[in-house]
Amino acid sequence: MSTLGKSGVEVSPLAFGAAAIGNLFTAVSDEQAYEAVDAAWSGGIRYFDTAPHYGIGLAERRLGAALRDRPRAEYTVSTKVGRLLEPTDGDAGGDDLDNGFAVPATHHRVWDFSADGVRRSLDASLERLGLDHVDAVYLHDPDDHAEQAFREAYPALEKLRAAGVLGAIGVGMNQTEMLTRFVSDTDVDVVLCAGRYTLLDHRALTELLPAAQDRGTSVVIGGAFNSGLLADPKPGATYNYAVAAPELLDRALRLKAIAERHGTTLRAAALAFPAAHPAVASVLVGARSPHEVRDCVEQFATAVPAAFWQELRAENLLPSDAPVPVQEPS
């Protein structure tokens, strides 16, 4: 277990991301969602991350139901603020697939990084989760709302943390520049960086990770598979939620071939790489089935040979200054 910054909130090295059980892209049954969470628990995962955005509340409801009979002191839950869910006027026909989720469009999202919006969002999340508190809260994707996020939302979270309502506060984004600014200019405990520190995308190594290490800010890495390409590279595989460009597919296939040559898997390497950085507290994986969860747990526990990392560097597929796992002597 690692602690998020100076907060005292502990997280497991591998974390469960609940977007998929919010019907990301395709529908998942309640039973399958609960089985996925059960598999995560059985695999030793004790950190669970969700958000109102995921299935317009479905992921929070399902995660809360799946954890309801677990001892509350034994797990960590984080959710996010920045999007309020408002009921859709009139007939709620249609779905939410334009936003990536296969759910009825009963609600729509309203961007709100005001102090009042933060409190309203958190209250609604607690109700959906069926919890009296969450352990950590992230500002969710404030890319186009930087001024309000820094001036209103962040101070609101800071006050809630000071009052003991929250243990840890942070920001979750798919970019590094604003996350680095939050690390440098605020007192966040943690940043959630999705897709920007992977075997295919190393940009967090330049500024974000060194800044976090200097400040004692924890980093949670999401999107280690870049939304699919590093899990199973093949024509049509997705990279950052769109079909991967040919050059990225070629690079992923090279990585896969090198992994297999060294007797390991690309999935194991993709999870091991971000976890090796000293600023990284946890690697967040999204899974929609117990099979996917068990595979992630197994791959995460698999030691990747040192020769694999050496070949990546020799082939200019990995920066020379990127930390890699250190194998214990046999």
Coordinates of C-alpha atoms in Angstrom, one line a residue:
M1 CA 0.0 0.0 0.0
S2 CA 1.1 3.6 -0.7
T3 CA -0.1 6.8 0.8
L4 CA -1.4 9.7 -1.3
G5 CA 0.9 12.6 -0.7
K6 CA 0.7 13.7 3.0
S7 CA -3.0 12.7 3.3
G8 CA -2.8 9.4 5.1
V9 CA -5.1 7.9 2.5
E10 CA -3.7 4.5 1.4
V11 CA -4.1 2.9 -2.0
S12 CA -3.2 -0.5 -3.4
P13 CA -0.5 -0.7 -6.1
L14 CA -3.2 -1.8 -8.6
A15 CA -6.5 0.0 -8.6
F16 CA -9.9 -0.7 -10.2
G17 CA -11.4 2.0 -12.5
A18 CA -15.1 1.8 -12.7
A19 CA -15.8 3.5 -16.1
A20 CA -16.3 0.1 -17.8
I21 CA -19.0 -1.0 -15.3
G22 CA -20.7 2.3 -16.2
N23 CA -21.3 0.8 -19.6
L24 CA -18.4 2.4 -21.4
F25 CA -19.0 1.8 -25.1
T26 CA -21.1 -1.3 -24.5
A27 CA -23.6 -2.5 -21.9
V28 CA -22.5 -4.6 -18.9
S29 CA -25.1 -6.4 -16.7
D30 CA -25.4 -5.6 -13.0
E31 CA -24.3 -9.2 -12.3
Q32 CA -21.1 -8.9 -14.4
A33 CA -20.3 -5.5 -12.9
Y34 CA -20.6 -6.9 -9.4
E35 CA -18.5 -10.0 -10.4
A36 CA -15.8 -7.7 -11.7
V37 CA -15.6 -5.8 -8.4
D38 CA -15.6 -9.1 -6.5
A39 CA -12.7 -10.3 -8.7
A40 CA -10.8 -7.1 -7.9
W41 CA -11.3 -7.7 -4.2
S42 CA -10.2 -11.3 -4.4
G43 CA -7.1 -10.2 -6.3
G44 CA -6.1 -7.8 -3.5
I45 CA -7.2 -4.6 -5.1
R46 CA -8.4 -2.1 -2.4
Y47 CA -8.5 1.1 -4.3
F48 CA -11.6 1.8 -6.4
D49 CA -12.1 5.0 -8.6
T50 CA -15.3 6.2 -10.1
A51 CA -17.0 9.4 -11.3
P52 CA -20.5 10.8 -12.0
H53 CA -19.5 11.1 -15.7
Y54 CA -19.2 7.3 -16.0
G55 CA -22.6 6.1 -17.3
I56 CA -24.2 9.3 -15.9
G57 CA -24.1 7.9 -12.4
L58 CA -24.4 4.2 -13.2
A59 CA -20.8 3.4 -12.3
E60 CA -21.1 5.0 -8.9
R61 CA -24.4 3.1 -8.1
R62 CA -22.9 -0.2 -9.2
L63 CA -19.6 0.3 -7.3
G64 CA -21.4 1.3 -4.1
A65 CA -23.7 -1.7 -4.3
A66 CA -20.8 -4.1 -5.0
L67 CA -18.8 -2.8 -2.0
R68 CA -21.7 -2.4 0.4
D69 CA -21.0 -5.6 2.4
R70 CA -17.2 -5.0 2.6
P71 CA -15.6 -3.5 5.7
R72 CA -15.5 0.3 5.0
A73 CA -12.1 0.7 6.7
E74 CA -10.5 -1.8 4.3
Y75 CA -10.9 0.0 1.0
T76 CA -10.4 3.4 -0.6
V77 CA -12.9 5.1 -2.9
S78 CA -12.3 8.1 -5.0
T79 CA -14.8 10.0 -7.2
K80 CA -14.7 13.2 -9.1
V81 CA -16.3 16.6 -9.4
G82 CA -16.8 19.1 -12.2
R83 CA -19.7 17.7 -14.1
L84 CA -23.2 17.9 -12.4
L85 CA -25.9 15.5 -13.6
E86 CA -29.1 17.2 -14.4
P87 CA -32.4 15.4 -15.4
T88 CA -33.2 15.5 -19.1
D89 CA -36.3 17.5 -19.8
G90 CA -39.3 15.7 -21.2
D91 CA -38.9 12.3 -22.9
A92 CA -35.5 10.9 -22.2
G93 CA -35.4 8.9 -25.3
G94 CA -32.0 8.1 -26.8
D95 CA -28.8 7.0 -25.3
D96 CA -25.5 8.5 -24.1
L97 CA -23.2 7.0 -26.7
D98 CA -22.2 10.4 -27.9
N99 CA -20.4 10.7 -24.6
G100 CA -19.2 7.1 -24.8
F101 CA -21.7 5.3 -22.5
A102 CA -24.4 2.8 -23.5
V103 CA -27.0 4.1 -21.0
P104 CA -30.4 5.8 -21.4
A105 CA -30.0 9.6 -21.6
T106 CA -32.0 10.3 -18.5
H107 CA -29.6 13.0 -17.4
H108 CA -27.2 15.4 -19.1
R109 CA -23.9 16.8 -17.8
V110 CA -23.4 20.4 -16.8
W111 CA -19.8 21.6 -16.4
D112 CA -19.5 23.3 -13.0
F113 CA -16.3 24.0 -11.1
S114 CA -17.8 26.5 -8.7
A115 CA -17.5 25.9 -5.0
D116 CA -21.3 25.2 -4.8
G117 CA -21.0 22.8 -7.7
V118 CA -18.2 20.9 -6.0
R119 CA -20.4 20.4 -2.9
R120 CA -23.5 19.5 -4.8
S121 CA -21.6 17.0 -6.9
L122 CA -20.0 15.3 -3.9
D123 CA -23.3 15.1 -2.1
A124 CA -25.0 13.5 -5.1
S125 CA -22.1 11.1 -5.5
L126 CA -22.3 10.0 -1.8
E127 CA -26.0 9.3 -2.3
R128 CA -25.4 7.2 -5.5
L129 CA -22.5 5.3 -3.8
G130 CA -24.5 4.8 -0.6
L131 CA -21.5 6.0 1.5
D132 CA -21.1 8.6 4.2
H133 CA -17.7 9.6 2.9
V134 CA -15.2 9.1 0.1
D135 CA -11.5 9.0 0.7
A136 CA -10.4 11.2 -2.2
V137 CA -11.9 13.6 -4.7
Y138 CA -10.5 14.7 -8.1
L139 CA -11.3 17.7 -10.2
H140 CA -12.3 15.9 -13.4
D141 CA -11.0 17.2 -16.7
P142 CA -10.9 21.0 -16.0
D143 CA -9.1 21.5 -19.4
D144 CA -11.5 24.2 -20.6
H145 CA -12.3 25.6 -17.1
A146 CA -8.9 26.3 -15.7
E147 CA -9.7 29.7 -14.1
Q148 CA -12.7 28.4 -12.3
A149 CA -11.0 25.2 -11.3
F150 CA -8.0 27.0 -9.7
R151 CA -10.0 29.9 -8.2
E152 CA -13.1 28.1 -7.0
A153 CA -13.1 24.3 -7.2
Y154 CA -9.7 23.7 -5.8
P155 CA -10.2 26.0 -2.7
A156 CA -13.5 24.3 -2.1
L157 CA -11.8 20.9 -2.0
E158 CA -9.1 22.3 0.2
K159 CA -11.7 23.5 2.7
L160 CA -13.4 20.1 2.7
R161 CA -10.0 18.4 3.3
A162 CA -9.2 20.8 6.2
A163 CA -12.6 20.1 7.7
G164 CA -11.9 16.4 7.6
V165 CA -14.7 15.6 5.1
L166 CA -12.1 14.3 2.6
G167 CA -8.8 12.6 3.1
A168 CA -7.1 13.5 -0.1
I169 CA -7.7 15.9 -3.0
G170 CA -6.4 15.9 -6.5
V171 CA -7.0 16.5 -10.2
G172 CA -7.6 13.9 -13.0
M173 CA -6.8 14.7 -16.6
N174 CA -5.6 13.3 -19.9
Q175 CA -2.9 15.8 -20.2
T176 CA 0.3 16.7 -18.3
E177 CA 0.6 20.5 -18.6
M178 CA -2.2 21.5 -16.3
L179 CA -1.5 18.7 -13.9
T180 CA 2.0 20.0 -13.6
R181 CA 0.7 23.4 -12.8
F182 CA -1.6 22.0 -10.1
V183 CA 1.4 20.1 -8.6
S184 CA 3.5 23.3 -8.6
D185 CA 1.0 25.9 -7.6
T186 CA -1.4 24.1 -5.2
D187 CA -1.3 21.7 -2.4
V188 CA -3.0 18.7 -4.0
D189 CA -2.2 15.3 -2.6
V190 CA -2.4 13.4 -5.9
V191 CA -2.9 13.8 -9.6
L192 CA -4.5 11.2 -11.8
C193 CA -2.7 11.2 -15.2
A194 CA -4.5 9.1 -17.8
G195 CA -2.7 7.8 -20.9
R196 CA 0.3 10.1 -20.7
Y197 CA 2.7 7.7 -19.1
T198 CA 2.7 4.5 -21.0
L199 CA 4.9 2.4 -23.2
L200 CA 3.7 4.5 -26.1
D201 CA 3.5 7.9 -24.5
H202 CA 6.2 9.1 -22.2
R203 CA 5.4 12.8 -22.0
A204 CA 4.7 12.8 -18.2
L205 CA 8.4 12.0 -17.7
T206 CA 9.5 15.4 -18.8
E207 CA 7.9 17.7 -16.2
L208 CA 4.9 16.2 -14.4
L209 CA 6.6 13.2 -12.7
P210 CA 9.8 15.1 -11.6
A211 CA 7.6 17.9 -10.2
A212 CA 5.4 15.5 -8.3
Q213 CA 8.5 13.7 -7.0
D214 CA 10.0 17.1 -5.8
R215 CA 6.8 18.2 -4.1
G216 CA 5.9 14.8 -2.6
T217 CA 2.7 14.7 -4.6
S218 CA 1.5 11.2 -5.5
V219 CA 0.6 10.2 -9.1
V220 CA -2.0 7.7 -10.1
I221 CA -1.5 6.4 -13.6
G222 CA -4.6 5.6 -15.7
G223 CA -4.9 4.3 -19.2
A224 CA -1.8 2.1 -19.1
F225 CA -3.1 0.3 -22.1
N226 CA -3.9 3.5 -24.0
S227 CA -7.6 2.4 -24.1
G228 CA -6.7 -1.0 -25.7
L229 CA -3.8 -0.8 -28.1
L230 CA -1.3 -2.0 -25.5
A231 CA -3.6 -4.8 -24.3
D232 CA -4.1 -6.4 -27.8
P233 CA -2.5 -4.6 -30.7
K234 CA -4.2 -5.5 -33.9
P235 CA -5.9 -3.6 -36.8
G236 CA -8.9 -1.7 -35.4
A237 CA -7.5 -1.5 -31.9
T238 CA -8.1 1.8 -30.1
Y239 CA -5.6 4.3 -28.9
N240 CA -7.0 7.1 -26.6
Y241 CA -10.5 6.0 -27.5
A242 CA -10.1 6.2 -31.3
V243 CA -8.8 3.7 -33.9
A244 CA -5.0 3.6 -33.6
A245 CA -3.0 5.2 -36.4
P246 CA -0.9 2.8 -38.5
E247 CA 2.4 4.0 -37.1
L248 CA 1.2 3.5 -33.5
L249 CA -0.1 0.1 -34.3
D250 CA 3.3 -0.8 -35.8
R251 CA 5.1 0.5 -32.7
A252 CA 2.8 -1.5 -30.4
L253 CA 3.3 -4.7 -32.5
R254 CA 7.1 -4.2 -32.2
L255 CA 6.7 -3.9 -28.4
K256 CA 4.6 -7.1 -28.3
A257 CA 7.2 -9.0 -30.4
I258 CA 10.0 -8.0 -28.1
A259 CA 8.0 -8.9 -25.0
E260 CA 7.2 -12.4 -26.4
R261 CA 10.9 -12.8 -27.4
H262 CA 11.7 -12.3 -23.7
G263 CA 9.1 -14.7 -22.5
T264 CA 6.6 -12.1 -21.1
T265 CA 3.5 -10.3 -22.4
L266 CA 2.9 -6.8 -23.6
R267 CA 0.2 -6.5 -21.0
A268 CA 2.5 -7.3 -18.1
A269 CA 5.1 -4.8 -19.5
A270 CA 2.4 -2.1 -20.0
L271 CA 1.4 -2.3 -16.3
A272 CA 4.9 -2.7 -14.9
F273 CA 6.3 0.4 -16.7
P274 CA 4.3 3.2 -15.0
A275 CA 4.4 1.4 -11.7
A276 CA 8.2 1.6 -11.7
H277 CA 8.4 5.4 -11.3
P278 CA 8.9 6.4 -7.7
A279 CA 6.3 9.1 -7.9
V280 CA 3.6 6.7 -8.9
A281 CA 1.4 5.4 -6.1
S282 CA -1.0 3.2 -8.1
V283 CA -1.8 2.0 -11.6
L284 CA -5.5 2.3 -12.4
V285 CA -7.0 -0.4 -14.7
G286 CA -10.5 -0.4 -16.2
A287 CA -12.2 -3.8 -16.5
R288 CA -15.7 -4.8 -17.4
S289 CA -15.6 -8.5 -16.5
P290 CA -14.1 -10.8 -13.8
H291 CA -11.9 -12.4 -16.5
E292 CA -10.4 -9.0 -17.4
V293 CA -9.8 -8.2 -13.8
R294 CA -8.1 -11.5 -13.0
D295 CA -5.9 -11.1 -16.1
C296 CA -4.8 -7.6 -15.0
V297 CA -4.0 -8.9 -11.5
E298 CA -2.0 -11.8 -12.9
Q299 CA -0.1 -9.6 -15.4
F300 CA 0.6 -7.0 -12.8
A301 CA 2.2 -9.7 -10.6
T302 CA 4.4 -11.0 -13.4
A303 CA 8.0 -10.0 -13.3
V304 CA 9.2 -8.6 -16.6
P305 CA 12.8 -9.6 -17.5
A306 CA 15.5 -6.9 -17.3
A307 CA 16.6 -7.8 -20.8
F308 CA 13.2 -6.6 -22.2
W309 CA 13.8 -3.1 -20.9
Q310 CA 17.4 -3.2 -22.1
E311 CA 16.2 -4.0 -25.6
L312 CA 13.6 -1.3 -25.6
R313 CA 16.2 1.3 -24.8
A314 CA 18.6 -0.2 -27.4
E315 CA 15.8 0.1 -30.0
N316 CA 14.9 3.7 -28.9
L317 CA 11.5 2.6 -27.8
L318 CA 12.1 3.8 -24.2
P319 CA 13.7 7.0 -22.9
S320 CA 17.1 6.3 -21.2
D321 CA 15.9 8.1 -18.1
A322 CA 12.6 6.3 -17.6
P323 CA 12.7 4.2 -14.5
V324 CA 12.1 0.4 -15.0
P325 CA 11.3 -2.3 -12.5
V326 CA 14.3 -3.7 -10.6
Q327 CA 14.2 -7.4 -10.4
E328 CA 15.1 -9.0 -7.1
P329 CA 18.1 -11.4 -7.3
S330 CA 17.0 -15.0 -7.7

